[in-house]
Amino acid sequence: ALACAIAEASAYSNSGSPTVHLAEGTFYSDFLDVDGFTGRIRGSGRDATIIEPLEGGLDCIAEVEATGFAVWMAFVGSNLIMKDLTLSIPEVACAEPWESFIDEDPDTGEEVGFIAEDFNVMVGLINRLGDESQCEVRGYSSLKVKRVNVDAPQPNFGEPIFNPKGAFNAFFIGGNQPEGCEAPDEVVGNVIVRDTYASGVGNLIQAQSITDSMIKIARNHTVGVDASILLAGNERSTAKVHSNRIDDATGVGVVSDNCLGPDNSALCVADYSKVKVFNNDIHMSEIGFGGVLAFDGTWAPPAVHTRIVKNRISGEGNFTGVLIENVDGDLVYGNTFGGASVFAVLAE
């Protein structure tokens, strides 16, 4: 029913901005692949409208073989507004593991490794280009998320075999890297995520390769999320991350990384961007690394102007509250730190 409603609404995207309005109840969805959708998916309240994968999980093996990724709801070249509903993975995203690596620990003889039974992304907006002839083409997509709950099984951190069953990203928007192209294609389009709750996923939002746009992440609440907000490789854009509550972060609260891959300058932007992280409450779990991390992997002159201001960061036994590395015009002030991290602020 959900797929049919979105498909019907997509037919009217060129002549307006249709709304798929979901009634109260639980809706079950297989993988969705939607092209050129401009409109809204609106529930009747996040406690009233719930969307779940088909019972028993989806065929992630077939999806990864066909597309390269397990993206539950993929919107290509689309402008999506999603609000007033819950995205839920009650038990497991995938019916069977789509990737695994298990080896023996040489010291203990114990089996270690990982088994992937999770989605790469729950809701993803990408600019999917076909081949290297389109390497320089920029796509246009935008994402607005408001009053959405996201819940998934908490990953088994600390177990010798890491076996996540939920999703790495709740929301993703950005370019992919077509075969034959040296760098990811760019996406132009604003991103807004606010008043949203997430638990059990790797990231609330990953925004990458966004160009000439505005990114606003505000008033969200995450619990037990690895890296709640991940900004990567965005060019000539402004990102504002503020008034979020991040509890029991298992990795990092906020990451701003102007390079999409280590030691590969082709994946790094080379122009001006601004990132401001302010007035957030960030509490790290015992295994968390740091509150706010800001990197510029270009190592040219730095291209990111970063402000980390008036955040409240706490944790026990973590490495650092704030880590900044090769960031231009960085300003860190007015933050408060609690707990027992090795460093409050580390600048390299």
C-alpha atoms as a printed R data frame, in Angstrom:
    type eleno elety resid chain resno      x       y       z
1   ATOM     1    CA   ALA     A     1  0.000   0.000   0.000
2   ATOM     2    CA   LEU     A     2  2.803   2.433   0.859
3   ATOM     3    CA   ALA     A     3  4.693   1.738  -2.372
4   ATOM     4    CA   CYS     A     4  1.535   2.187  -4.437
5   ATOM     5    CA   ALA     A     5  0.661   5.476  -2.713
6   ATOM     6    CA   ILE     A     6  4.149   6.905  -3.306
7   ATOM     7    CA   ALA     A     7  4.155   5.719  -6.918
8   ATOM     8    CA   GLU     A     8  0.793   7.378  -7.550
9   ATOM     9    CA   ALA     A     9  1.942  10.608  -5.896
10  ATOM    10    CA   SER     A    10  5.154  10.582  -7.960
11  ATOM    11    CA   ALA     A    11  3.074  10.832 -11.127
12  ATOM    12    CA   TYR     A    12  1.918  14.262  -9.970
13  ATOM    13    CA   SER     A    13  5.317  15.555  -8.796
14  ATOM    14    CA   ASN     A    14  5.903  17.561 -11.974
15  ATOM    15    CA   SER     A    15  2.677  19.511 -11.553
16  ATOM    16    CA   GLY     A    16  2.793  20.155  -7.827
17  ATOM    17    CA   SER     A    17  3.903  18.855  -4.452
18  ATOM    18    CA   PRO     A    18  1.605  15.935  -3.559
19  ATOM    19    CA   THR     A    19  1.173  14.559  -0.038
20  ATOM    20    CA   VAL     A    20  1.006  10.891   0.882
21  ATOM    21    CA   HIS     A    21 -1.023  11.084   4.112
22  ATOM    22    CA   LEU     A    22 -0.868   7.884   6.146
23  ATOM    23    CA   ALA     A    23 -3.645   7.068   8.588
24  ATOM    24    CA   GLU     A    24 -3.182   5.633  12.061
25  ATOM    25    CA   GLY     A    25 -1.800   2.115  12.102
26  ATOM    26    CA   THR     A    26  1.260   0.057  11.179
27  ATOM    27    CA   PHE     A    27  2.401  -0.134   7.560
28  ATOM    28    CA   TYR     A    28  4.844  -2.762   6.294
29  ATOM    29    CA   SER     A    29  7.250  -1.983   3.501
30  ATOM    30    CA   ASP     A    30  9.669  -3.861   1.286
31  ATOM    31    CA   PHE     A    31 12.558  -1.997  -0.349
32  ATOM    32    CA   LEU     A    32 11.394   1.152  -2.136
33  ATOM    33    CA   ASP     A    33 13.194   2.709  -5.104
34  ATOM    34    CA   VAL     A    34 11.555   6.016  -6.041
35  ATOM    35    CA   ASP     A    35 12.750   8.299  -8.840
36  ATOM    36    CA   GLY     A    36 11.951  11.996  -9.151
37  ATOM    37    CA   PHE     A    37  9.574  12.373  -6.204
38  ATOM    38    CA   THR     A    38  8.778  15.887  -5.001
39  ATOM    39    CA   GLY     A    39  6.302  15.855  -2.143
40  ATOM    40    CA   ARG     A    40  5.463  14.869   1.421
41  ATOM    41    CA   ILE     A    41  5.072  11.624   3.301
42  ATOM    42    CA   ARG     A    42  3.073  12.540   6.367
43  ATOM    43    CA   GLY     A    43  1.741  10.360   9.122
44  ATOM    44    CA   SER     A    44 -1.001  11.020  11.652
45  ATOM    45    CA   GLY     A    45  1.467  11.445  14.532
46  ATOM    46    CA   ARG     A    46  4.609   9.605  15.515
47  ATOM    47    CA   ASP     A    47  2.724   7.541  18.072
48  ATOM    48    CA   ALA     A    48 -0.028   6.804  15.571
49  ATOM    49    CA   THR     A    49  1.636   5.958  12.225
50  ATOM    50    CA   ILE     A    50  4.401   3.337  12.202
51  ATOM    51    CA   ILE     A    51  6.320   1.992   9.191
52  ATOM    52    CA   GLU     A    52  8.195  -1.316   9.592
53  ATOM    53    CA   PRO     A    53 10.026  -3.720   7.277
54  ATOM    54    CA   LEU     A    54  8.150  -6.824   6.232
55  ATOM    55    CA   GLU     A    55  7.964  -9.308   9.070
56  ATOM    56    CA   GLY     A    56 11.109 -11.430   9.327
57  ATOM    57    CA   GLY     A    57 13.282  -8.872   7.543
58  ATOM    58    CA   LEU     A    58 13.938  -8.023   3.894
59  ATOM    59    CA   ASP     A    59 16.022  -9.751   1.222
60  ATOM    60    CA   CYS     A    60 19.118  -7.599   1.665
61  ATOM    61    CA   ILE     A    61 21.320 -10.030  -0.260
62  ATOM    62    CA   ALA     A    62 19.360  -9.456  -3.473
63  ATOM    63    CA   GLU     A    63 19.211  -5.699  -2.871
64  ATOM    64    CA   VAL     A    64 22.960  -5.382  -2.318
65  ATOM    65    CA   GLU     A    65 23.668  -7.509  -5.392
66  ATOM    66    CA   ALA     A    66 21.370  -5.285  -7.486
67  ATOM    67    CA   THR     A    67 22.269  -1.824  -6.185
68  ATOM    68    CA   GLY     A    68 25.399  -2.177  -4.050
69  ATOM    69    CA   PHE     A    69 23.641  -1.054  -0.871
70  ATOM    70    CA   ALA     A    70 20.811  -2.031   1.437
71  ATOM    71    CA   VAL     A    71 18.762   1.200   1.390
72  ATOM    72    CA   TRP     A    72 15.269   0.597   2.730
73  ATOM    73    CA   MET     A    73 13.649   3.635   1.073
74  ATOM    74    CA   ALA     A    74 15.748   5.112  -1.749
75  ATOM    75    CA   PHE     A    75 14.715   8.396  -3.362
76  ATOM    76    CA   VAL     A    76 16.706   9.362  -6.457
77  ATOM    77    CA   GLY     A    77 16.756  12.983  -7.609
78  ATOM    78    CA   SER     A    78 13.929  13.773  -5.197
79  ATOM    79    CA   ASN     A    79 12.760  16.496  -2.827
80  ATOM    80    CA   LEU     A    80 11.290  14.771   0.206
81  ATOM    81    CA   ILE     A    81  9.484  16.044   3.276
82  ATOM    82    CA   MET     A    82  8.808  13.367   5.920
83  ATOM    83    CA   LYS     A    83  6.985  14.168   9.127
84  ATOM    84    CA   ASP     A    84  4.746  12.938  11.940
85  ATOM    85    CA   LEU     A    85  5.475   9.205  11.882
86  ATOM    86    CA   THR     A    86  7.736   6.459  13.236
87  ATOM    87    CA   LEU     A    87 10.239   4.323  11.327
88  ATOM    88    CA   SER     A    88 10.740   1.146  13.309
89  ATOM    89    CA   ILE     A    89 12.832  -2.013  13.009
90  ATOM    90    CA   PRO     A    90 11.420  -4.150  15.833
91  ATOM    91    CA   GLU     A    91 13.763  -7.149  15.534
92  ATOM    92    CA   VAL     A    92 15.891  -7.390  12.390
93  ATOM    93    CA   ALA     A    93 16.228  -5.401   9.152
94  ATOM    94    CA   CYS     A    94 17.473  -8.214   6.935
95  ATOM    95    CA   ALA     A    95 16.159 -11.768   6.707
96  ATOM    96    CA   GLU     A    96 19.733 -13.060   6.256
97  ATOM    97    CA   PRO     A    97 23.196 -11.529   6.661
98  ATOM    98    CA   TRP     A    98 24.353  -9.820   3.467
99  ATOM    99    CA   GLU     A    99 28.008  -9.583   4.510
100 ATOM   100    CA   SER     A   100 30.207 -11.210   7.135
101 ATOM   101    CA   PHE     A   101 33.801 -11.617   8.180
102 ATOM   102    CA   ILE     A   102 34.729 -13.960  11.003
103 ATOM   103    CA   ASP     A   103 38.247 -14.931  11.990
104 ATOM   104    CA   GLU     A   104 40.006 -16.434  14.966
105 ATOM   105    CA   ASP     A   105 41.723 -14.271  17.541
106 ATOM   106    CA   PRO     A   106 45.346 -15.524  17.554
107 ATOM   107    CA   ASP     A   107 45.708 -14.827  21.277
108 ATOM   108    CA   THR     A   108 42.472 -16.277  22.641
109 ATOM   109    CA   GLY     A   109 41.310 -18.598  19.875
110 ATOM   110    CA   GLU     A   110 37.912 -16.892  20.089
111 ATOM   111    CA   GLU     A   111 35.951 -16.132  16.943
112 ATOM   112    CA   VAL     A   112 35.867 -12.399  16.188
113 ATOM   113    CA   GLY     A   113 34.515 -10.290  13.346
114 ATOM   114    CA   PHE     A   114 31.222  -8.953  12.117
115 ATOM   115    CA   ILE     A   115 27.941 -10.064  10.588
116 ATOM   116    CA   ALA     A   116 25.858  -7.437   8.783
117 ATOM   117    CA   GLU     A   117 22.093  -7.883   9.070
118 ATOM   118    CA   ASP     A   118 21.329  -4.166   9.011
119 ATOM   119    CA   PHE     A   119 20.338  -1.576   6.412
120 ATOM   120    CA   ASN     A   120 23.029   0.791   5.204
121 ATOM   121    CA   VAL     A   121 20.327   3.473   5.213
122 ATOM   122    CA   MET     A   122 16.672   3.636   6.228
123 ATOM   123    CA   VAL     A   123 15.724   6.677   4.115
124 ATOM   124    CA   GLY     A   124 18.261   7.805   1.521
125 ATOM   125    CA   LEU     A   125 18.302  10.576  -1.077
126 ATOM   126    CA   ILE     A   126 21.020  10.202  -3.683
127 ATOM   127    CA   ASN     A   127 21.971  11.414  -7.123
128 ATOM   128    CA   ARG     A   128 22.454   8.097  -8.874
129 ATOM   129    CA   LEU     A   129 24.352   8.686 -12.110
130 ATOM   130    CA   GLY     A   130 24.913   5.984 -14.649
131 ATOM   131    CA   ASP     A   131 28.530   6.072 -15.834
132 ATOM   132    CA   GLU     A   132 31.692   8.148 -16.201
133 ATOM   133    CA   SER     A   133 30.161  10.256 -18.983
134 ATOM   134    CA   GLN     A   134 28.089  11.938 -16.260
135 ATOM   135    CA   CYS     A   135 30.905  12.553 -13.741
136 ATOM   136    CA   GLU     A   136 30.521  16.343 -13.719
137 ATOM   137    CA   VAL     A   137 26.717  16.419 -13.536
138 ATOM   138    CA   ARG     A   138 25.239  17.866 -10.356
139 ATOM   139    CA   GLY     A   139 22.024  16.477  -8.954
140 ATOM   140    CA   TYR     A   140 19.252  18.305  -7.128
141 ATOM   141    CA   SER     A   141 17.703  16.748  -4.024
142 ATOM   142    CA   SER     A   142 16.473  18.089  -0.719
143 ATOM   143    CA   LEU     A   143 15.413  16.536   2.567
144 ATOM   144    CA   LYS     A   144 13.247  17.841   5.391
145 ATOM   145    CA   VAL     A   145 12.496  15.611   8.375
146 ATOM   146    CA   LYS     A   146 10.317  16.826  11.222
147 ATOM   147    CA   ARG     A   147  8.724  15.040  14.177
148 ATOM   148    CA   VAL     A   148  9.861  11.545  13.194
149 ATOM   149    CA   ASN     A   149 10.788   8.738  15.596
150 ATOM   150    CA   VAL     A   150 13.404   6.189  14.558
151 ATOM   151    CA   ASP     A   151 13.997   3.053  16.604
152 ATOM   152    CA   ALA     A   152 16.030  -0.076  15.949
153 ATOM   153    CA   PRO     A   153 17.660  -2.848  17.992
154 ATOM   154    CA   GLN     A   154 20.698  -1.613  19.891
155 ATOM   155    CA   PRO     A   155 23.916  -3.019  18.339
156 ATOM   156    CA   ASN     A   156 25.884  -5.550  20.372
157 ATOM   157    CA   PHE     A   157 28.871  -3.359  21.194
158 ATOM   158    CA   GLY     A   158 31.489  -5.258  23.159
159 ATOM   159    CA   GLU     A   159 30.632  -8.682  21.753
160 ATOM   160    CA   PRO     A   160 33.471 -10.469  19.894
161 ATOM   161    CA   ILE     A   161 31.257 -10.740  16.801
162 ATOM   162    CA   PHE     A   162 29.622  -7.405  15.976
163 ATOM   163    CA   ASN     A   163 26.173  -8.155  14.559
164 ATOM   164    CA   PRO     A   164 24.018  -5.022  14.027
165 ATOM   165    CA   LYS     A   165 20.428  -5.726  13.001
166 ATOM   166    CA   GLY     A   166 19.037  -2.211  12.593
167 ATOM   167    CA   ALA     A   167 20.516   0.484  10.339
168 ATOM   168    CA   PHE     A   168 23.804   2.347   9.977
169 ATOM   169    CA   ASN     A   169 22.101   5.603   8.903
170 ATOM   170    CA   ALA     A   170 18.562   6.629   9.707
171 ATOM   171    CA   PHE     A   171 18.717   9.359   7.020
172 ATOM   172    CA   PHE     A   172 21.254   9.948   4.269
173 ATOM   173    CA   ILE     A   173 21.499  12.616   1.589
174 ATOM   174    CA   GLY     A   174 24.402  13.079  -0.759
175 ATOM   175    CA   GLY     A   175 26.280  12.050  -3.827
176 ATOM   176    CA   ASN     A   176 27.391   8.591  -4.680
177 ATOM   177    CA   GLN     A   177 30.453   7.784  -6.783
178 ATOM   178    CA   PRO     A   178 29.557   6.481 -10.245
179 ATOM   179    CA   GLU     A   179 31.838   3.848 -11.682
180 ATOM   180    CA   GLY     A   180 34.744   5.449 -13.517
181 ATOM   181    CA   CYS     A   181 34.501   8.807 -11.750
182 ATOM   182    CA   GLU     A   182 37.353  10.063  -9.569
183 ATOM   183    CA   ALA     A   183 35.139  11.718  -6.976
184 ATOM   184    CA   PRO     A   184 31.547  11.546  -5.723
185 ATOM   185    CA   ASP     A   185 29.025  13.551  -7.719
186 ATOM   186    CA   GLU     A   186 27.609  16.628  -6.034
187 ATOM   187    CA   VAL     A   187 24.118  17.235  -4.753
188 ATOM   188    CA   VAL     A   188 22.577  20.694  -4.472
189 ATOM   189    CA   GLY     A   189 19.709  20.940  -2.008
190 ATOM   190    CA   ASN     A   190 18.930  22.048   1.514
191 ATOM   191    CA   VAL     A   191 18.765  19.630   4.453
192 ATOM   192    CA   ILE     A   192 16.651  20.118   7.577
193 ATOM   193    CA   VAL     A   193 16.284  17.552  10.372
194 ATOM   194    CA   ARG     A   194 14.562  18.721  13.526
195 ATOM   195    CA   ASP     A   195 12.390  17.575  16.422
196 ATOM   196    CA   THR     A   196 13.286  13.957  15.636
197 ATOM   197    CA   TYR     A   197 14.186  11.081  17.979
198 ATOM   198    CA   ALA     A   198 16.495   8.162  17.143
199 ATOM   199    CA   SER     A   199 17.835   5.146  19.023
200 ATOM   200    CA   GLY     A   200 19.732   2.038  17.976
201 ATOM   201    CA   VAL     A   201 21.033   3.354  14.624
202 ATOM   202    CA   GLY     A   202 24.590   4.275  13.644
203 ATOM   203    CA   ASN     A   203 23.825   7.882  12.623
204 ATOM   204    CA   LEU     A   204 20.723  10.025  12.786
205 ATOM   205    CA   ILE     A   205 21.769  11.893   9.629
206 ATOM   206    CA   GLN     A   206 24.700  11.679   7.212
207 ATOM   207    CA   ALA     A   207 24.973  14.548   4.730
208 ATOM   208    CA   GLN     A   208 27.818  14.369   2.228
209 ATOM   209    CA   SER     A   209 28.845  16.002  -1.051
210 ATOM   210    CA   ILE     A   210 26.264  18.737  -0.501
211 ATOM   211    CA   THR     A   211 27.153  21.847  -2.534
212 ATOM   212    CA   ASP     A   212 25.972  25.475  -2.376
213 ATOM   213    CA   SER     A   213 23.328  24.625   0.206
214 ATOM   214    CA   MET     A   214 22.187  25.007   3.814
215 ATOM   215    CA   ILE     A   215 22.169  22.171   6.367
216 ATOM   216    CA   LYS     A   216 20.215  22.624   9.606
217 ATOM   217    CA   ILE     A   217 20.136  19.916  12.289
218 ATOM   218    CA   ALA     A   218 18.280  21.130  15.377
219 ATOM   219    CA   ARG     A   219 16.265  20.079  18.436
220 ATOM   220    CA   ASN     A   220 16.750  16.357  17.908
221 ATOM   221    CA   HIS     A   221 17.254  13.682  20.578
222 ATOM   222    CA   THR     A   222 19.360  10.554  20.084
223 ATOM   223    CA   VAL     A   223 20.053   7.698  22.517
224 ATOM   224    CA   GLY     A   224 22.801   5.095  22.104
225 ATOM   225    CA   VAL     A   225 23.722   6.269  18.598
226 ATOM   226    CA   ASP     A   226 27.269   5.825  17.285
227 ATOM   227    CA   ALA     A   227 27.770   9.179  15.513
228 ATOM   228    CA   SER     A   228 24.544  11.117  15.769
229 ATOM   229    CA   ILE     A   229 25.323  13.749  13.123
230 ATOM   230    CA   LEU     A   230 27.867  13.165  10.336
231 ATOM   231    CA   LEU     A   231 28.778  15.908   7.846
232 ATOM   232    CA   ALA     A   232 31.266  14.885   5.152
233 ATOM   233    CA   GLY     A   233 32.753  16.504   2.059
234 ATOM   234    CA   ASN     A   234 30.310  19.411   1.783
235 ATOM   235    CA   GLU     A   235 31.409  22.312  -0.406
236 ATOM   236    CA   ARG     A   236 30.493  26.016  -0.300
237 ATOM   237    CA   SER     A   237 27.757  25.176   2.183
238 ATOM   238    CA   THR     A   238 26.753  26.254   5.678
239 ATOM   239    CA   ALA     A   239 25.855  23.735   8.372
240 ATOM   240    CA   LYS     A   240 24.236  24.672  11.676
241 ATOM   241    CA   VAL     A   241 23.961  21.960  14.338
242 ATOM   242    CA   HIS     A   242 22.284  23.252  17.474
243 ATOM   243    CA   SER     A   243 20.008  22.532  20.410
244 ATOM   244    CA   ASN     A   244 20.323  18.758  20.038
245 ATOM   245    CA   ARG     A   245 20.350  16.309  22.948
246 ATOM   246    CA   ILE     A   246 22.718  13.384  22.407
247 ATOM   247    CA   ASP     A   247 22.641  10.740  25.160
248 ATOM   248    CA   ASP     A   248 24.935   7.732  25.606
249 ATOM   249    CA   ALA     A   249 26.780   8.278  22.312
250 ATOM   250    CA   THR     A   250 28.789   5.142  21.576
251 ATOM   251    CA   GLY     A   251 31.214   6.846  19.183
252 ATOM   252    CA   VAL     A   252 31.038  10.591  18.582
253 ATOM   253    CA   GLY     A   253 28.287  13.142  19.094
254 ATOM   254    CA   VAL     A   254 28.943  15.328  16.024
255 ATOM   255    CA   VAL     A   255 31.480  14.747  13.228
256 ATOM   256    CA   SER     A   256 32.421  17.314  10.599
257 ATOM   257    CA   ASP     A   257 34.888  15.804   8.138
258 ATOM   258    CA   ASN     A   258 35.652  17.685   4.956
259 ATOM   259    CA   CYS     A   259 37.197  14.609   3.368
260 ATOM   260    CA   LEU     A   260 35.276  11.482   2.414
261 ATOM   261    CA   GLY     A   261 38.193   9.087   2.627
262 ATOM   262    CA   PRO     A   262 41.675   8.834   4.145
263 ATOM   263    CA   ASP     A   263 44.701   9.741   2.015
264 ATOM   264    CA   ASN     A   264 42.654  10.402  -1.102
265 ATOM   265    CA   SER     A   265 42.626  14.068  -2.042
266 ATOM   266    CA   ALA     A   266 40.223  13.395  -4.925
267 ATOM   267    CA   LEU     A   267 37.523  12.744  -2.345
268 ATOM   268    CA   CYS     A   268 38.059  16.040  -0.533
269 ATOM   269    CA   VAL     A   269 36.446  19.365  -1.258
270 ATOM   270    CA   ALA     A   270 38.641  22.323  -2.074
271 ATOM   271    CA   ASP     A   271 36.451  25.306  -1.377
272 ATOM   272    CA   TYR     A   272 34.921  27.252   1.445
273 ATOM   273    CA   SER     A   273 32.386  25.839   3.918
274 ATOM   274    CA   LYS     A   274 31.101  26.871   7.324
275 ATOM   275    CA   VAL     A   275 30.153  24.606  10.213
276 ATOM   276    CA   LYS     A   276 28.699  25.882  13.475
277 ATOM   277    CA   VAL     A   277 28.004  23.470  16.343
278 ATOM   278    CA   PHE     A   278 26.388  25.263  19.269
279 ATOM   279    CA   ASN     A   279 24.167  24.827  22.303
280 ATOM   280    CA   ASN     A   280 24.089  21.018  22.181
281 ATOM   281    CA   ASP     A   281 23.951  18.645  25.162
282 ATOM   282    CA   ILE     A   282 26.254  15.687  24.452
283 ATOM   283    CA   HIS     A   283 26.777  12.806  26.863
284 ATOM   284    CA   MET     A   284 29.185  10.045  25.882
285 ATOM   285    CA   SER     A   285 28.790   6.420  26.890
286 ATOM   286    CA   GLU     A   286 31.746   4.615  28.468
287 ATOM   287    CA   ILE     A   287 32.914   3.424  25.038
288 ATOM   288    CA   GLY     A   288 32.388   6.785  23.308
289 ATOM   289    CA   PHE     A   289 35.386   8.567  21.748
290 ATOM   290    CA   GLY     A   290 34.537  12.261  21.784
291 ATOM   291    CA   GLY     A   291 31.817  14.888  21.796
292 ATOM   292    CA   VAL     A   292 32.581  16.991  18.696
293 ATOM   293    CA   LEU     A   293 35.188  16.098  16.055
294 ATOM   294    CA   ALA     A   294 36.098  18.480  13.217
295 ATOM   295    CA   PHE     A   295 38.573  17.485  10.504
296 ATOM   296    CA   ASP     A   296 39.756  18.948   7.216
297 ATOM   297    CA   GLY     A   297 41.434  16.153   5.285
298 ATOM   298    CA   THR     A   298 42.542  18.344   2.393
299 ATOM   299    CA   TRP     A   299 45.744  19.429   4.170
300 ATOM   300    CA   ALA     A   300 45.929  22.260   1.651
301 ATOM   301    CA   PRO     A   301 45.066  25.411   3.136
302 ATOM   302    CA   PRO     A   302 42.147  24.281   5.286
303 ATOM   303    CA   ALA     A   303 38.738  24.860   3.740
304 ATOM   304    CA   VAL     A   304 36.316  24.594   6.674
305 ATOM   305    CA   HIS     A   305 35.542  27.474   9.011
306 ATOM   306    CA   THR     A   306 34.350  25.860  12.229
307 ATOM   307    CA   ARG     A   307 32.657  27.261  15.337
308 ATOM   308    CA   ILE     A   308 32.119  24.987  18.355
309 ATOM   309    CA   VAL     A   309 30.354  27.159  20.882
310 ATOM   310    CA   LYS     A   310 28.503  26.796  24.175
311 ATOM   311    CA   ASN     A   311 28.007  23.045  24.082
312 ATOM   312    CA   ARG     A   312 27.699  20.948  27.231
313 ATOM   313    CA   ILE     A   313 29.796  17.787  26.869
314 ATOM   314    CA   SER     A   314 30.194  15.024  29.446
315 ATOM   315    CA   GLY     A   315 31.328  11.418  29.720
316 ATOM   316    CA   GLU     A   316 33.456   8.996  31.676
317 ATOM   317    CA   GLY     A   317 36.760   7.631  30.410
318 ATOM   318    CA   ASN     A   318 36.412   9.093  26.897
319 ATOM   319    CA   PHE     A   319 39.304  10.410  24.839
320 ATOM   320    CA   THR     A   320 38.260  14.016  24.261
321 ATOM   321    CA   GLY     A   321 35.421  16.471  24.490
322 ATOM   322    CA   VAL     A   322 36.396  18.365  21.318
323 ATOM   323    CA   LEU     A   323 38.958  17.372  18.680
324 ATOM   324    CA   ILE     A   324 39.868  19.783  15.865
325 ATOM   325    CA   GLU     A   325 42.417  18.983  13.186
326 ATOM   326    CA   ASN     A   326 43.643  21.241  10.358
327 ATOM   327    CA   VAL     A   327 40.473  23.333  10.427
328 ATOM   328    CA   ASP     A   328 40.640  26.940   9.234
329 ATOM   329    CA   GLY     A   329 39.514  29.837  11.400
330 ATOM   330    CA   ASP     A   330 38.302  27.450  14.078
331 ATOM   331    CA   LEU     A   331 36.813  28.910  17.217
332 ATOM   332    CA   VAL     A   332 36.094  26.866  20.343
333 ATOM   333    CA   TYR     A   333 34.690  28.798  23.281
334 ATOM   334    CA   GLY     A   334 32.083  28.776  26.000
335 ATOM   335    CA   ASN     A   335 31.809  24.978  26.127
336 ATOM   336    CA   THR     A   336 31.496  23.151  29.435
337 ATOM   337    CA   PHE     A   337 32.966  19.719  30.111
338 ATOM   338    CA   GLY     A   338 32.069  17.171  32.748
339 ATOM   339    CA   GLY     A   339 33.300  13.700  33.635
340 ATOM   340    CA   ALA     A   340 36.783  12.318  33.113
341 ATOM   341    CA   SER     A   341 37.875  12.558  29.464
342 ATOM   342    CA   VAL     A   342 41.605  12.509  28.712
343 ATOM   343    CA   PHE     A   343 41.308  15.904  26.970
344 ATOM   344    CA   ALA     A   344 38.670  18.610  27.142
345 ATOM   345    CA   VAL     A   345 39.893  20.155  23.849
346 ATOM   346    CA   LEU     A   346 42.595  18.679  21.608
347 ATOM   347    CA   ALA     A   347 43.783  20.737  18.623
348 ATOM   348    CA   GLU     A   348 46.249  19.407  16.049
